Tab-separated table of C-alpha atoms in Angstrom:
chain	number	residue	atom	x	y	z
A	754	UNK	CA	-2.727	2.733	10.088
A	755	UNK	CA	-3.693	2.030	6.208
A	756	UNK	CA	-4.306	4.827	3.694
A	757	UNK	CA	-4.929	5.964	-0.069
A	758	UNK	CA	-1.905	4.856	-2.194
A	759	UNK	CA	-0.910	7.078	-5.254
A	760	UNK	CA	-1.020	5.295	-8.303
A	761	UNK	CA	1.107	5.360	-11.370
A	762	UNK	CA	-2.251	6.297	-13.415
A	763	UNK	CA	-3.357	9.114	-11.030
A	764	UNK	CA	0.671	10.451	-11.649
A	765	UNK	CA	-0.034	10.253	-15.307
A	766	UNK	CA	-3.042	12.266	-15.447
A	767	UNK	CA	-0.993	14.812	-13.315
A	768	UNK	CA	1.773	14.620	-15.789
A	769	UNK	CA	-0.853	15.257	-18.588
A	770	UNK	CA	-2.227	18.212	-16.860
A	771	UNK	CA	1.107	19.855	-16.082
A	772	UNK	CA	2.585	19.349	-19.831
A	773	UNK	CA	-0.382	20.692	-21.314
A	774	UNK	CA	0.012	23.900	-18.999
A	775	UNK	CA	3.658	24.273	-19.830
A	776	UNK	CA	4.995	26.260	-22.832
A	777	UNK	CA	7.915	24.388	-24.883
A	778	UNK	CA	10.780	26.103	-25.120
A	779	UNK	CA	12.821	26.362	-28.285
A	780	UNK	CA	15.707	23.888	-28.403
A	781	UNK	CA	17.969	22.925	-31.230
A	782	UNK	CA	16.800	19.740	-32.435
A	783	UNK	CA	19.206	16.960	-32.056
A	784	UNK	CA	20.286	15.536	-35.579
A	785	UNK	CA	22.534	12.883	-34.388
A	786	UNK	CA	20.633	9.549	-33.986
A	787	UNK	CA	23.794	7.382	-33.749
A	788	UNK	CA	24.613	5.979	-30.097
A	789	UNK	CA	28.195	6.044	-28.630
A	790	UNK	CA	30.143	2.673	-28.574
A	791	UNK	CA	30.430	2.837	-25.074
A	792	UNK	CA	28.617	4.779	-21.875
A	793	UNK	CA	30.545	7.155	-20.188
A	794	UNK	CA	30.418	7.229	-16.433
A	795	UNK	CA	27.015	7.501	-14.770
A	796	UNK	CA	25.684	8.371	-18.610
A	797	UNK	CA	22.678	6.639	-20.025
A	798	UNK	CA	21.032	6.239	-23.359
A	799	UNK	CA	17.632	5.746	-24.537
A	800	UNK	CA	16.927	3.998	-27.846
A	801	UNK	CA	13.848	4.536	-28.984
A	802	UNK	CA	11.943	2.553	-32.023
A	803	UNK	CA	8.309	3.119	-33.508
A	804	UNK	CA	6.273	1.437	-35.894
A	805	UNK	CA	4.628	4.511	-36.889
A	806	UNK	CA	5.617	6.635	-39.501
A	807	UNK	CA	3.942	9.750	-38.639
A	808	UNK	CA	5.692	10.638	-35.619
A	809	UNK	CA	8.357	13.233	-35.781
A	810	UNK	CA	9.493	14.926	-32.919
A	811	UNK	CA	10.009	13.695	-29.326
A	812	UNK	CA	10.149	15.741	-26.224
A	813	UNK	CA	12.248	14.722	-23.079
A	814	UNK	CA	11.210	15.815	-19.547
A	815	UNK	CA	12.615	15.164	-16.233
A	816	UNK	CA	10.044	14.501	-13.275
A	817	UNK	CA	10.934	16.158	-10.326
A	818	UNK	CA	7.940	15.678	-7.658
A	819	UNK	CA	5.002	17.931	-9.400
A	820	UNK	CA	7.291	19.549	-11.531
A	821	UNK	CA	8.186	18.903	-15.260
A	822	UNK	CA	11.736	20.164	-16.747
A	823	UNK	CA	11.889	20.016	-20.542
A	824	UNK	CA	15.702	18.501	-21.217
A	825	UNK	CA	15.744	18.121	-24.933
A	826	UNK	CA	13.595	18.164	-28.297
A	827	UNK	CA	14.447	14.995	-30.627
A	828	UNK	CA	13.543	14.331	-34.126
A	829	UNK	CA	12.333	10.620	-34.891
A	830	UNK	CA	13.911	9.712	-37.923
A	831	UNK	CA	13.168	6.466	-39.886
A	832	UNK	CA	11.154	5.530	-36.983
A	833	UNK	CA	14.092	5.486	-34.385
A	834	UNK	CA	15.700	8.116	-32.078
A	835	UNK	CA	18.469	8.158	-29.344
A	836	UNK	CA	18.487	10.401	-26.389
A	837	UNK	CA	21.737	10.493	-23.878
A	838	UNK	CA	22.127	12.337	-20.508
A	839	UNK	CA	23.868	11.835	-17.271
A	840	UNK	CA	22.069	9.954	-14.545
A	841	UNK	CA	24.357	10.092	-11.203
A	842	UNK	CA	21.270	8.097	-9.389
A	843	UNK	CA	17.907	6.907	-10.682
A	844	UNK	CA	15.718	9.458	-12.055
A	845	UNK	CA	12.068	9.628	-13.605
A	846	UNK	CA	11.937	10.980	-17.115
A	847	UNK	CA	8.641	11.212	-19.438
A	848	UNK	CA	8.129	11.492	-23.385
A	849	UNK	CA	5.468	12.846	-25.131
A	850	UNK	CA	5.547	13.287	-28.780
A	851	UNK	CA	4.303	15.579	-31.556
A	852	UNK	CA	1.334	17.637	-30.605
A	853	UNK	CA	-0.314	15.245	-28.312
A	854	UNK	CA	-0.341	15.944	-24.513
A	855	UNK	CA	-0.296	12.348	-23.401
A	856	UNK	CA	3.109	11.413	-21.609
A	857	UNK	CA	4.747	8.400	-21.029
A	858	UNK	CA	6.697	8.208	-17.690
A	859	UNK	CA	9.920	5.813	-17.169
A	860	UNK	CA	12.895	5.342	-15.176
A	861	UNK	CA	16.305	5.912	-16.091
A	862	UNK	CA	19.841	5.150	-14.692
A	863	UNK	CA	23.604	4.573	-15.856
A	864	UNK	CA	22.413	2.240	-18.462
A	865	UNK	CA	21.720	1.621	-21.834
A	866	UNK	CA	17.281	1.607	-22.258
A	867	UNK	CA	15.519	0.607	-24.936
A	868	UNK	CA	11.971	1.944	-25.341
A	869	UNK	CA	9.120	1.360	-27.799
A	870	UNK	CA	6.566	4.040	-28.796
A	871	UNK	CA	3.450	2.548	-29.223
A	872	UNK	CA	0.710	4.499	-31.150
A	873	UNK	CA	-1.302	5.141	-27.787
A	874	UNK	CA	1.764	6.387	-25.867
A	875	UNK	CA	0.062	4.945	-22.555
A	876	UNK	CA	1.135	1.046	-23.765
A	877	UNK	CA	4.548	2.066	-24.696
A	878	UNK	CA	7.180	0.139	-22.868
A	879	UNK	CA	10.831	-0.016	-22.057
A	880	UNK	CA	13.455	-2.603	-20.978
A	881	UNK	CA	17.043	-2.658	-19.592
A	882	UNK	CA	19.340	-4.969	-18.263
A	883	UNK	CA	20.203	-2.936	-15.152
A	884	UNK	CA	19.500	-4.274	-11.770
A	885	UNK	CA	17.675	-0.967	-10.886
A	886	UNK	CA	15.368	-1.313	-14.002
A	887	UNK	CA	14.259	-4.868	-13.066
A	888	UNK	CA	13.381	-3.863	-9.771
A	889	UNK	CA	11.319	-1.365	-11.176
A	890	UNK	CA	9.536	-3.522	-13.964
A	891	UNK	CA	8.732	-5.998	-11.148
A	892	UNK	CA	7.145	-3.261	-8.916
A	893	UNK	CA	5.287	-1.534	-11.814
A	894	UNK	CA	3.591	-4.529	-13.317
A	895	UNK	CA	2.309	-5.134	-9.836
A	896	UNK	CA	1.002	-1.906	-9.256
A	897	UNK	CA	-0.765	-1.675	-12.735
A	898	UNK	CA	-2.464	-4.801	-11.720
A	899	UNK	CA	-3.690	-3.398	-8.746
A	900	UNK	CA	-4.494	-0.525	-10.351
A	901	UNK	CA	-6.602	-2.570	-12.751
A	902	UNK	CA	-8.212	-4.606	-10.004
A	903	UNK	CA	-9.444	-1.247	-8.466
A	904	UNK	CA	-10.911	0.182	-11.870
A	905	UNK	CA	-12.442	-3.521	-12.062
A	906	UNK	CA	-14.353	-2.990	-8.927
A	907	UNK	CA	-15.935	0.166	-9.844
A	908	UNK	CA	-17.315	-0.932	-13.147
A	909	UNK	CA	-18.602	-4.426	-11.614
A	910	UNK	CA	-20.554	-2.260	-8.903
A	911	UNK	CA	-22.067	0.251	-11.445
A	912	UNK	CA	-24.439	-2.586	-12.204
A	913	UNK	CA	-27.822	-1.775	-11.269
A	914	UNK	CA	-28.458	-4.868	-10.003
A	915	UNK	CA	-26.207	-4.057	-7.200
A	916	UNK	CA	-27.363	-0.810	-6.312
A	917	UNK	CA	-28.848	-1.274	-2.901
A	918	UNK	CA	-25.519	-2.861	-1.782
A	919	UNK	CA	-23.122	-1.763	-4.098
A	920	UNK	CA	-21.539	0.892	-1.822
A	921	UNK	CA	-20.804	-1.259	1.253
A	922	UNK	CA	-19.693	-3.951	-0.702
A	923	UNK	CA	-17.494	-1.748	-2.955
A	924	UNK	CA	-15.695	-0.007	0.154
A	925	UNK	CA	-15.007	-3.649	1.719
A	926	UNK	CA	-13.772	-5.204	-1.255
A	927	UNK	CA	-11.402	-1.645	-1.804
A	928	UNK	CA	-10.339	-1.898	1.640
A	929	UNK	CA	-9.083	-5.697	1.301
A	930	UNK	CA	-7.517	-4.358	-2.170
A	931	UNK	CA	-5.830	-1.926	-0.310
A	932	UNK	CA	-4.612	-4.158	2.627
A	933	UNK	CA	-3.293	-6.713	-0.038
A	934	UNK	CA	-1.501	-3.949	-2.123
A	935	UNK	CA	0.198	-2.662	1.603
A	936	UNK	CA	1.194	-6.125	2.234
A	937	UNK	CA	3.132	-6.520	-1.068
A	938	UNK	CA	4.504	-3.164	-0.735
A	939	UNK	CA	6.002	-4.140	2.590
A	940	UNK	CA	7.197	-7.513	1.288
A	941	UNK	CA	8.506	-5.531	-1.746
A	942	UNK	CA	10.815	-3.295	0.462
A	943	UNK	CA	12.180	-6.059	2.497
A	944	UNK	CA	12.919	-7.914	-0.480
A	945	UNK	CA	14.829	-5.367	-2.363
A	946	UNK	CA	16.171	-3.666	0.759
A	947	UNK	CA	19.439	-2.761	-1.315
A	948	UNK	CA	18.029	-1.667	-4.578
A	949	UNK	CA	18.246	2.160	-5.317
A	950	UNK	CA	14.811	1.988	-6.707
A	951	UNK	CA	13.459	1.291	-3.270
A	952	UNK	CA	13.602	4.858	-1.990
A	953	UNK	CA	11.206	5.723	-4.252
A	954	UNK	CA	8.706	2.706	-3.196
A	955	UNK	CA	9.057	4.069	0.042
A	956	UNK	CA	8.666	7.760	-0.726
A	957	UNK	CA	5.592	7.205	-2.981
A	958	UNK	CA	3.954	4.950	-0.078
A	959	UNK	CA	5.033	6.911	2.801
A	960	UNK	CA	1.882	7.966	3.911
A	961	UNK	CA	0.026	4.524	4.028
A	962	UNK	CA	2.263	3.456	6.979
A	963	UNK	CA	1.911	4.009	10.845
A	964	UNK	CA	4.999	5.604	12.439
A	965	UNK	CA	5.841	1.738	13.697
A	966	UNK	CA	5.941	0.427	10.073
A	967	UNK	CA	7.989	3.155	8.899
A	968	UNK	CA	10.967	2.507	11.498
A	969	UNK	CA	10.740	-1.242	10.652
A	970	UNK	CA	10.711	-0.602	7.080
A	971	UNK	CA	13.578	2.322	7.020
A	972	UNK	CA	15.717	-0.205	9.504
A	973	UNK	CA	15.417	-3.198	6.724
A	974	UNK	CA	17.335	-0.863	4.297
A	975	UNK	CA	21.123	-1.485	3.824
A	976	UNK	CA	23.508	1.150	5.290
A	977	UNK	CA	24.232	2.348	1.519
A	978	UNK	CA	20.331	2.672	0.877
A	979	UNK	CA	19.796	4.745	3.870
A	980	UNK	CA	22.507	7.419	2.898
A	981	UNK	CA	20.357	8.152	-0.472
A	982	UNK	CA	18.964	11.594	0.162
A	983	UNK	CA	15.491	10.728	0.040
A	984	UNK	CA	15.488	8.216	2.715
A	985	UNK	CA	17.785	10.824	4.975
A	986	UNK	CA	14.887	13.023	4.546
A	987	UNK	CA	11.923	10.059	5.562
A	988	UNK	CA	14.131	9.139	8.582
A	989	UNK	CA	14.468	12.963	9.805
A	990	UNK	CA	10.424	12.573	9.405
A	991	UNK	CA	10.380	9.334	11.202
A	992	UNK	CA	12.512	10.470	14.024
A	993	UNK	CA	10.028	13.543	14.673
A	994	UNK	CA	7.144	11.663	14.636
A	995	UNK	CA	8.570	8.950	17.132
A	996	UNK	CA	9.138	12.087	19.357
A	997	UNK	CA	5.960	13.422	19.087
A	998	UNK	CA	4.198	10.057	19.736
A	999	UNK	CA	6.525	9.661	22.878
A	1000	UNK	CA	5.560	13.022	24.083
A	1001	UNK	CA	2.172	12.615	23.703
A	1002	UNK	CA	1.790	9.631	25.657
A	1003	UNK	CA	3.955	11.132	28.332
A	1004	UNK	CA	1.185	13.841	28.711
A	1005	UNK	CA	-1.806	11.969	28.186
A	1006	UNK	CA	-3.507	8.399	28.052
A	1007	UNK	CA	-4.105	8.192	24.310
A	1008	UNK	CA	-6.387	5.584	22.902
A	1009	UNK	CA	-6.074	5.263	18.816
A	1010	UNK	CA	-9.193	4.601	17.385
A	1011	UNK	CA	-9.715	0.699	16.459
A	1012	UNK	CA	-9.166	0.045	12.479
A	1013	UNK	CA	-12.549	-1.037	10.692
A	1014	UNK	CA	-13.176	-4.524	11.514
A	1015	UNK	CA	-15.877	-6.732	9.619
A	1016	UNK	CA	-16.511	-9.968	8.360
A	1017	UNK	CA	-19.217	-12.698	7.938
A	1018	UNK	CA	-20.687	-14.357	10.955
A	1019	UNK	CA	-21.851	-17.804	11.676
A	1020	UNK	CA	-25.038	-16.923	9.588
A	1021	UNK	CA	-23.001	-15.768	6.743
A	1022	UNK	CA	-23.994	-12.088	7.134
A	1023	UNK	CA	-21.638	-9.249	8.061
A	1024	UNK	CA	-20.639	-8.371	11.600
A	1025	UNK	CA	-18.657	-5.438	12.140
A	1026	UNK	CA	-16.894	-3.920	15.397
A	1027	UNK	CA	-18.471	-0.569	14.709
A	1028	UNK	CA	-21.780	-1.788	15.396
A	1029	UNK	CA	-20.866	-2.730	18.813
A	1030	UNK	CA	-19.786	1.052	19.763
A	1031	UNK	CA	-21.195	1.742	23.243
A	1032	UNK	CA	-19.944	-1.766	24.365
A	1033	UNK	CA	-16.556	-2.799	26.104
A	1034	UNK	CA	-15.470	-5.049	23.484
A	1035	UNK	CA	-12.932	-7.852	23.655
A	1036	UNK	CA	-11.722	-9.017	20.520
A	1037	UNK	CA	-10.381	-12.378	20.580
A	1038	UNK	CA	-8.227	-13.780	17.786
A	1039	UNK	CA	-8.311	-17.772	17.739
A	1040	UNK	CA	-8.763	-20.780	15.510
A	1041	UNK	CA	-10.180	-24.029	16.034
A	1042	UNK	CA	-6.452	-25.441	15.271
A	1043	UNK	CA	-4.875	-23.626	17.871
A	1044	UNK	CA	-4.528	-25.517	21.118
A	1045	UNK	CA	-3.806	-22.691	23.165
A	1046	UNK	CA	-6.481	-20.610	22.040
A	1047	UNK	CA	-8.860	-23.683	22.802
A	1048	UNK	CA	-7.397	-23.646	26.505
A	1049	UNK	CA	-8.499	-20.201	26.877
A	1050	UNK	CA	-11.829	-20.732	25.786
A	1051	UNK	CA	-13.577	-21.601	29.346
A	1052	UNK	CA	-12.014	-18.565	30.887
A	1053	UNK	CA	-13.688	-16.525	27.815
A	1054	UNK	CA	-16.941	-18.182	28.727
A	1055	UNK	CA	-16.768	-17.301	32.423
A	1056	UNK	CA	-15.807	-13.587	31.675
A	1057	UNK	CA	-18.702	-12.869	29.285
A	1058	UNK	CA	-21.292	-14.447	31.595
A	1059	UNK	CA	-19.977	-12.598	34.501
A	1060	UNK	CA	-19.810	-9.214	32.842
A	1061	UNK	CA	-22.117	-9.625	29.545
A	1062	UNK	CA	-25.111	-7.844	31.534
A	1063	UNK	CA	-22.868	-4.549	32.191
A	1064	UNK	CA	-22.042	-4.277	28.472
A	1065	UNK	CA	-19.291	-6.496	27.810
A	1066	UNK	CA	-18.960	-8.014	24.485
A	1067	UNK	CA	-16.546	-10.878	23.107
A	1068	UNK	CA	-16.092	-10.372	19.437
A	1069	UNK	CA	-14.245	-13.751	18.311
A	1070	UNK	CA	-12.404	-13.272	15.057
A	1071	UNK	CA	-11.271	-16.881	13.817
A	1072	UNK	CA	-8.329	-17.527	11.810
A	1073	UNK	CA	-9.897	-20.986	10.448
A	1074	UNK	CA	-9.692	-21.216	6.627
A	1075	UNK	CA	-12.854	-23.170	6.495
A	1076	UNK	CA	-16.678	-22.795	8.292
A	1077	UNK	CA	-17.336	-26.694	9.688
A	1078	UNK	CA	-14.141	-26.495	11.699
A	1079	UNK	CA	-14.767	-23.121	12.930
A	1080	UNK	CA	-18.735	-23.799	13.497
A	1081	UNK	CA	-17.949	-27.024	15.214
A	1082	UNK	CA	-15.474	-25.624	17.512
A	1083	UNK	CA	-17.758	-22.938	18.730
A	1084	UNK	CA	-20.291	-25.233	19.446
A	1085	UNK	CA	-17.829	-27.964	21.263
A	1086	UNK	CA	-16.607	-24.625	23.678
A	1087	UNK	CA	-19.790	-22.922	24.396
A	1088	UNK	CA	-18.919	-20.097	22.729
A	1089	UNK	CA	-22.614	-18.703	23.091
A	1090	UNK	CA	-21.978	-15.040	22.106
A	1091	UNK	CA	-23.235	-14.739	18.500
A	1092	UNK	CA	-20.598	-12.276	17.599
A	1093	UNK	CA	-18.375	-14.118	15.893
A	1094	UNK	CA	-16.606	-13.188	12.442
A	1095	UNK	CA	-13.958	-15.765	10.235
A	1096	UNK	CA	-11.284	-13.914	8.707
A	1097	UNK	CA	-9.918	-17.016	6.717
A	1098	UNK	CA	-7.550	-14.731	4.478
A	1099	UNK	CA	-6.116	-12.973	7.634
A	1100	UNK	CA	-6.801	-9.687	6.416
A	1101	UNK	CA	-7.954	-8.383	9.581
A	1102	UNK	CA	-5.247	-9.844	11.377
A	1103	UNK	CA	-2.515	-8.097	9.421
A	1104	UNK	CA	-4.459	-5.029	9.850
A	1105	UNK	CA	-4.066	-5.388	13.974
A	1106	UNK	CA	-0.668	-6.454	13.677
A	1107	UNK	CA	-1.294	-10.133	15.156
A	1108	UNK	CA	1.398	-12.240	14.421
A	1109	UNK	CA	0.550	-15.318	16.719
A	1110	UNK	CA	-3.072	-16.493	18.348
A	1111	UNK	CA	-4.162	-16.277	20.965
A	1112	UNK	CA	-4.378	-12.621	21.082
A	1113	UNK	CA	-6.782	-10.616	23.024
A	1114	UNK	CA	-7.151	-6.736	22.999
A	1115	UNK	CA	-9.955	-4.474	24.351
A	1116	UNK	CA	-12.040	-1.751	22.704
A	1117	UNK	CA	-13.892	0.900	24.768
A	1118	UNK	CA	-17.059	2.244	24.443
A	1119	UNK	CA	-16.022	4.784	22.163
A	1120	UNK	CA	-14.384	2.447	19.416
A	1121	UNK	CA	-11.022	3.041	20.573
A	1122	UNK	CA	-8.276	0.524	21.441
A	1123	UNK	CA	-7.868	0.395	25.069
A	1124	UNK	CA	-5.344	-2.541	25.669
A	1125	UNK	CA	-3.422	-4.417	23.069
A	1126	UNK	CA	-2.644	-7.928	23.779
A	1127	UNK	CA	-3.767	-8.683	27.106
A	1128	UNK	CA	-4.267	-11.874	29.280
A	1129	UNK	CA	-4.824	-13.322	32.521
A	1130	UNK	CA	-5.790	-11.697	35.762
A	1131	UNK	CA	-4.585	-8.263	33.970
A	1132	UNK	CA	-7.513	-8.475	31.298
A	1133	UNK	CA	-10.202	-9.304	33.896
A	1134	UNK	CA	-9.387	-5.966	35.705
A	1135	UNK	CA	-8.993	-4.127	32.952
A	1136	UNK	CA	-12.654	-5.115	31.631
A	1137	UNK	CA	-14.253	-3.997	35.040
A	1138	UNK	CA	-11.960	-0.473	34.982
A	1139	UNK	CA	-13.684	0.064	31.486
A	1140	UNK	CA	-16.771	-0.948	32.204
A	1141	UNK	CA	-16.983	1.622	34.932
A	1142	UNK	CA	-16.000	4.699	32.713
């Protein structure tokens, strides 16, 4: 199941709100801005610089969940400052300057971190040669890009010219962007399964995944990362969720609601699964270039002609890249029903976990998934059962 993802922008605003409510503590100003020659075990150093002559004081906070802890107050001298600390594992910190409530969030680990404070603190930046920091920079850059795209969508559909259609179009575009983001996160975790920053990624996106996907992601991690405290807690939750789902499957026949499914039909208009509620829907993932798919089409035609008057609808979801071959295959194979969708970006297939085609599933009259990946004589028998409900 796909859900909304937390954004670094949202957390930044949360930090701003929290910092404005917290009373600042009186801490002795660190007068020594000269960094040590070498770092001790688990020690980190932040070397800050700025072009702004008017910045005087930096406030360093540790970020733990939604809590900010003021760690130190440092003088900015000659447009530079240094802050040292101990980091047994990667942690998030935040910095604000002078009387401003704006904060810049950054990651620390046992390394040397160079920071540039922009006059607009949101535009500040850090750099480090540590492997963990490099993974973090890659992730943050991509997530910032997703946030930018989301804001651009909202601005695009504020136009009066799109007033009538903007809500449905915006929702569709946001949903596609969400799918793209979740795909990136899954691939990122798999590619960085040995990084000590990956637990942050999994924790941040935890509620965006089904139990099955959480299990898959957890199992891709190396043994070292699985032993990180945050991952151990997530694993306990996964086990609990799996036990609940197993118990529920034993006590009742559970049918999850089908995900939102929509796309352009053969006339270029939007066709959706929701519009077919009240019917038994055979969702068929196929493509013109898929020989096994084409081989099953005669059987689909027979099923459609046999049960269409009793309430069976076939929703064909094509994975073709272009329309000409798709439309030609529909005509050649005599797929006469008008419920066809083109899924050329594979977003629908991804959402339903379709890794290979042909792939057929059944949705009941209430819009719930009644059978996943079904074929042969079992398919027809199940259709008859659902039509009789």
